[in-house]
Tab-separated table of C-alpha atoms and ligand atoms in Angstrom:
chain	number	residue	atom	x	y	z
A	1	MET	CA	111.424	66.730	92.061
A	2	SER	CA	110.895	67.915	88.483
A	3	GLU	CA	112.428	71.245	87.545
A	4	PHE	CA	109.233	73.265	87.027
A	5	LYS	CA	108.261	72.636	90.639
A	6	LYS	CA	111.451	74.514	91.550
A	7	GLU	CA	110.688	77.698	89.625
A	8	ARG	CA	112.045	80.794	91.392
A	9	THR	CA	110.935	84.415	91.398
A	10	LEU	CA	112.232	87.653	92.893
A	11	VAL	CA	110.056	89.776	95.163
A	12	ILE	CA	111.139	93.118	96.633
A	13	ILE	CA	109.060	94.820	99.308
A	14	LYS	CA	109.591	98.432	98.282
A	15	PRO	CA	110.327	101.276	100.758
A	16	ASP	CA	106.604	102.161	101.072
A	17	GLY	CA	105.818	98.535	101.999
A	18	ILE	CA	108.345	98.685	104.844
A	19	GLN	CA	106.992	102.080	105.997
A	20	ARG	CA	103.407	100.772	105.927
A	21	THR	CA	104.592	97.948	108.243
A	22	LEU	CA	103.369	95.305	105.824
A	23	ILE	CA	106.430	93.011	105.737
A	24	GLY	CA	104.748	90.235	107.710
A	25	GLU	CA	101.450	90.554	105.857
A	26	ILE	CA	103.130	90.380	102.448
A	27	ILE	CA	105.335	87.416	103.351
A	28	GLN	CA	102.301	85.599	104.685
A	29	ARG	CA	100.434	86.002	101.390
A	30	TYR	CA	103.151	84.169	99.452
A	31	GLU	CA	103.915	81.676	102.189
A	32	ARG	CA	100.341	80.499	102.617
A	33	MET	CA	100.019	79.655	98.919
A	34	GLY	CA	102.626	76.948	99.399
A	35	LEU	CA	105.653	78.773	98.056
A	36	LYS	CA	108.991	78.300	99.802
A	37	LEU	CA	111.199	81.206	100.861
A	38	VAL	CA	114.737	80.419	99.666
A	39	GLY	CA	116.414	83.833	99.993
A	40	LEU	CA	115.819	86.881	102.191
A	41	LYS	CA	117.676	90.118	102.942
A	42	MET	CA	117.108	93.725	103.936
A	43	LEU	CA	119.094	96.439	102.206
A	44	ILE	CA	119.090	100.040	101.030
A	45	PRO	CA	119.596	99.775	97.267
A	46	SER	CA	121.912	102.116	95.352
A	47	GLU	CA	120.660	104.090	92.338
A	48	LYS	CA	122.944	101.984	90.124
A	49	GLN	CA	121.447	98.740	91.469
A	50	VAL	CA	117.933	100.028	90.789
A	51	GLU	CA	118.667	101.322	87.292
A	52	GLU	CA	120.428	98.087	86.303
A	53	HIS	CA	117.550	96.047	87.734
A	54	TYR	CA	114.927	97.774	85.603
A	55	LEU	CA	117.075	97.829	82.467
A	56	LEU	CA	117.948	94.090	82.597
A	57	ASP	CA	115.162	93.605	80.045
A	58	PRO	CA	115.874	95.854	77.026
A	59	ASN	CA	112.149	95.977	76.135
A	60	TRP	CA	110.976	97.038	79.594
A	61	LYS	CA	111.248	100.805	79.036
A	62	LYS	CA	108.909	100.730	76.047
A	63	SER	CA	106.421	98.351	77.654
A	64	VAL	CA	106.180	100.372	80.888
A	65	GLY	CA	105.375	103.432	78.759
A	66	GLU	CA	102.766	101.594	76.705
A	67	LYS	CA	101.102	100.263	79.844
A	68	ALA	CA	100.838	103.761	81.362
A	69	ILE	CA	99.398	105.258	78.165
A	70	GLU	CA	96.850	102.430	78.020
A	71	GLY	CA	96.012	103.046	81.707
A	72	TYR	CA	95.107	106.660	80.935
A	73	ARG	CA	92.981	105.675	77.919
A	74	LYS	CA	91.021	103.103	79.916
A	75	LYS	CA	89.985	105.880	82.298
A	76	GLY	CA	89.040	108.178	79.390
A	77	LEU	CA	92.001	110.453	80.207
A	78	THR	CA	94.582	111.912	77.829
A	79	PRO	CA	98.118	110.603	78.531
A	80	PRO	CA	100.804	113.289	79.119
A	81	THR	CA	102.689	112.024	76.013
A	82	GLU	CA	102.140	109.474	73.232
A	83	ASP	CA	105.800	108.377	73.266
A	84	PRO	CA	106.251	105.243	75.424
A	85	ILE	CA	110.068	105.613	75.566
A	86	GLU	CA	109.690	109.131	76.944
A	87	VAL	CA	107.396	107.743	79.665
A	88	GLY	CA	109.931	104.941	80.260
A	89	ASP	CA	112.789	107.407	80.839
A	90	THR	CA	110.705	109.389	83.301
A	91	VAL	CA	109.696	106.211	85.129
A	92	VAL	CA	113.332	105.035	85.468
A	93	ALA	CA	114.318	108.382	87.023
A	94	ALA	CA	111.337	108.246	89.392
A	95	LEU	CA	112.092	104.635	90.343
A	96	LYS	CA	115.680	105.474	91.264
A	97	LYS	CA	114.402	108.017	93.762
A	98	TYR	CA	111.605	105.781	95.084
A	99	MET	CA	113.579	102.575	95.484
A	100	THR	CA	116.582	104.189	97.202
A	101	SER	CA	114.499	106.206	99.677
A	102	GLY	CA	114.802	103.609	102.457
A	103	PRO	CA	115.338	99.942	103.238
A	104	VAL	CA	113.703	97.260	101.125
A	105	VAL	CA	113.286	93.522	101.701
A	106	ALA	CA	114.436	91.323	98.815
A	107	MET	CA	113.217	87.733	98.662
A	108	VAL	CA	113.349	84.702	96.428
A	109	TRP	CA	110.299	82.439	96.428
A	110	GLN	CA	110.321	78.938	94.975
A	111	GLY	CA	107.627	76.519	93.861
A	112	ALA	CA	105.476	75.389	90.931
A	113	HIS	CA	104.582	78.320	88.641
A	114	ALA	CA	106.196	80.662	91.186
A	115	VAL	CA	106.484	83.624	88.785
A	116	GLU	CA	102.855	83.484	87.679
A	117	ILE	CA	101.444	82.691	91.118
A	118	VAL	CA	103.320	85.564	92.774
A	119	ARG	CA	102.183	88.035	90.081
A	120	LYS	CA	98.591	86.860	90.493
A	121	VAL	CA	98.475	87.511	94.229
A	122	THR	CA	100.543	90.718	93.942
A	123	GLY	CA	98.052	92.282	91.489
A	124	GLY	CA	98.379	94.730	88.595
A	125	THR	CA	100.897	97.567	88.550
A	126	GLU	CA	98.431	100.370	89.320
A	127	PRO	CA	96.803	99.888	92.750
A	128	ARG	CA	93.782	101.947	91.675
A	129	SER	CA	92.845	99.322	89.118
A	130	SER	CA	94.441	96.152	90.537
A	131	ASP	CA	91.964	93.488	91.595
A	132	VAL	CA	90.374	93.282	95.026
A	133	GLY	CA	91.971	90.414	96.926
A	134	THR	CA	95.442	91.107	95.547
A	135	ILE	CA	98.072	92.703	97.781
A	136	ARG	CA	98.308	95.889	95.709
A	137	GLY	CA	94.513	96.015	95.378
A	138	ASP	CA	93.879	95.541	99.096
A	139	TYR	CA	96.587	97.575	100.777
A	140	VAL	CA	97.213	100.699	98.735
A	141	LEU	CA	95.438	103.244	96.526
A	142	ASP	CA	97.964	104.909	94.226
A	143	SER	CA	97.320	105.687	90.542
A	144	TYR	CA	99.156	106.703	87.354
A	145	GLN	CA	97.337	110.011	87.602
A	146	MET	CA	98.586	110.811	91.119
A	147	ALA	CA	102.112	109.618	90.336
A	148	ASP	CA	102.312	111.736	87.190
A	149	THR	CA	100.799	114.803	88.813
A	150	ASP	CA	103.448	114.644	91.535
A	151	GLN	CA	106.170	113.436	89.127
A	152	ARG	CA	107.024	110.319	91.080
A	153	ALA	CA	106.852	106.538	90.777
A	154	VAL	CA	103.609	104.633	91.355
A	155	ARG	CA	103.766	103.420	94.963
A	156	ASN	CA	102.613	99.844	94.836
A	157	LEU	CA	104.467	98.170	97.745
A	158	ILE	CA	106.082	95.337	95.798
A	159	HIS	CA	108.273	94.361	92.890
A	160	ALA	CA	107.654	90.878	91.479
A	161	SER	CA	109.402	89.384	88.424
A	162	GLY	CA	107.265	89.391	85.287
A	163	SER	CA	108.554	86.238	83.565
A	164	VAL	CA	110.761	83.231	84.243
A	165	GLU	CA	113.610	84.794	82.265
A	166	GLU	CA	113.238	88.128	84.049
A	167	ALA	CA	113.246	86.260	87.369
A	168	GLN	CA	116.506	84.452	86.582
A	169	ASN	CA	118.274	87.697	85.650
A	170	GLU	CA	116.855	89.607	88.599
A	171	ILE	CA	117.717	86.923	91.165
A	172	GLU	CA	121.323	86.959	89.913
A	173	HIS	CA	121.312	90.737	90.172
A	174	TRP	CA	120.245	90.836	93.844
A	175	PHE	CA	121.532	87.562	95.329
A	176	LYS	CA	124.802	85.610	95.358
A	177	SER	CA	124.245	81.901	94.744
A	178	GLU	CA	125.391	81.062	98.307
A	179	GLU	CA	122.633	83.314	99.682
A	180	LEU	CA	119.974	81.007	98.223
A	181	MET	CA	118.976	77.985	100.292
A	182	ASP	CA	118.343	74.497	98.954
A	183	TYR	CA	116.188	72.724	101.491
A	184	ARG	CA	113.069	70.647	101.797
A	185	LEU	CA	109.776	71.715	103.348
A	186	VAL	CA	107.707	68.925	104.843
A	187	GLN	CA	104.556	70.349	103.214
A	188	GLU	CA	106.005	69.756	99.742
A	189	GLN	CA	104.987	66.124	100.086
A	190	ILE	CA	101.341	67.238	100.239
A	191	LEU	CA	101.728	69.827	97.478
A	192	TYR	CA	103.666	67.722	94.992
A	193	ASP	CA	103.893	63.980	95.721
A	194	VAL	CA	101.873	61.623	93.512
A	195	ASN	CA	100.429	59.677	96.434
A	196	LEU	CA	99.358	61.166	99.752
A	197	ASP	CA	101.002	58.378	101.712
A	198	GLY	CA	101.701	58.383	105.414
A	199	ILE	CA	98.639	60.331	106.562
A	200	LEU	CA	96.492	57.471	107.916
A	201	GLU	CA	97.665	55.659	111.068
B	301	ADP	P1	105.372	95.868	87.684
B	301	ADP	O1	106.078	96.326	88.941
B	301	ADP	O2	103.912	95.607	87.937
B	301	ADP	O3	106.069	94.743	86.972
B	301	ADP	P2	106.446	97.625	85.624
B	301	ADP	O4	107.578	96.676	85.472
B	301	ADP	O5	105.695	97.978	84.399
B	301	ADP	O6	105.385	97.124	86.702
B	301	ADP	O7	106.972	98.989	86.286
B	301	ADP	C1	107.897	98.966	87.343
B	301	ADP	C2	107.488	99.923	88.437
B	301	ADP	O8	107.577	101.267	87.954
B	301	ADP	C3	106.048	99.798	88.930
B	301	ADP	O9	105.893	98.786	89.882
B	301	ADP	C4	105.786	101.177	89.479
B	301	ADP	O10	106.311	101.341	90.776
B	301	ADP	C5	106.574	102.075	88.529
B	301	ADP	N1	105.759	102.587	87.417
B	301	ADP	C6	105.283	101.893	86.358
B	301	ADP	N2	104.640	102.690	85.501
B	301	ADP	C7	104.712	103.941	86.000
B	301	ADP	C8	104.238	105.233	85.571
B	301	ADP	N3	103.582	105.380	84.433
B	301	ADP	N4	104.478	106.294	86.362
B	301	ADP	C9	105.174	106.174	87.499
B	301	ADP	N5	105.645	104.993	87.949
B	301	ADP	C10	105.426	103.886	87.231
B	302	MG	MG1	107.895	94.691	85.960
């Protein structure tokens, strides 16, 4: 099978997702699209693990700040600061508290365009504005405004890698190579094979 059909992405069901009893629902959303689960574990992350995870991409801190400032503007609100790095630092501190507050479920999903497909169904970062039909849009209601008012992280149920490169680094960060399964799913023949042979009797 060609390599792009084996793209992998990291998904973490965050502590609020576990507490909302949405593990099954969330797994089903990715599974029914045709993606294959190749790694799965439950753990309580350490602050170090969380900080390292978010700082794997050196540009993340600035971009998370820019996104939040833009989110405020779109709603006609004034952001608490104009400095994206300052927002980034605050978000890292909030994420350490949020992500270590209870067990999480970490997963690796594999399939064609896995990173993009998982992001699409997961929805945008802020549940208030993420699309209807996405997991974040359908199952939760948090906003930048509420998170900032209460000085905490946006509770959006899920982490999903943002790019193929990010996914590779993040998977290495959370999983040992022997924890990832190489196996075949029968349905892959229908999803990927050139000819749909063997259906008719
Ligand atoms: P995503 O998870 O959609 O890739 P980011 O990588 O930009 O989003 O941010 C990581 C996580 O940090 C988000 O999922 C959310 O939980 C939290 N977060 C992002 N921006 C803010 C913010 N401005 N205030 C509080 N928490 C935030
Ligand atoms: Mg991200």
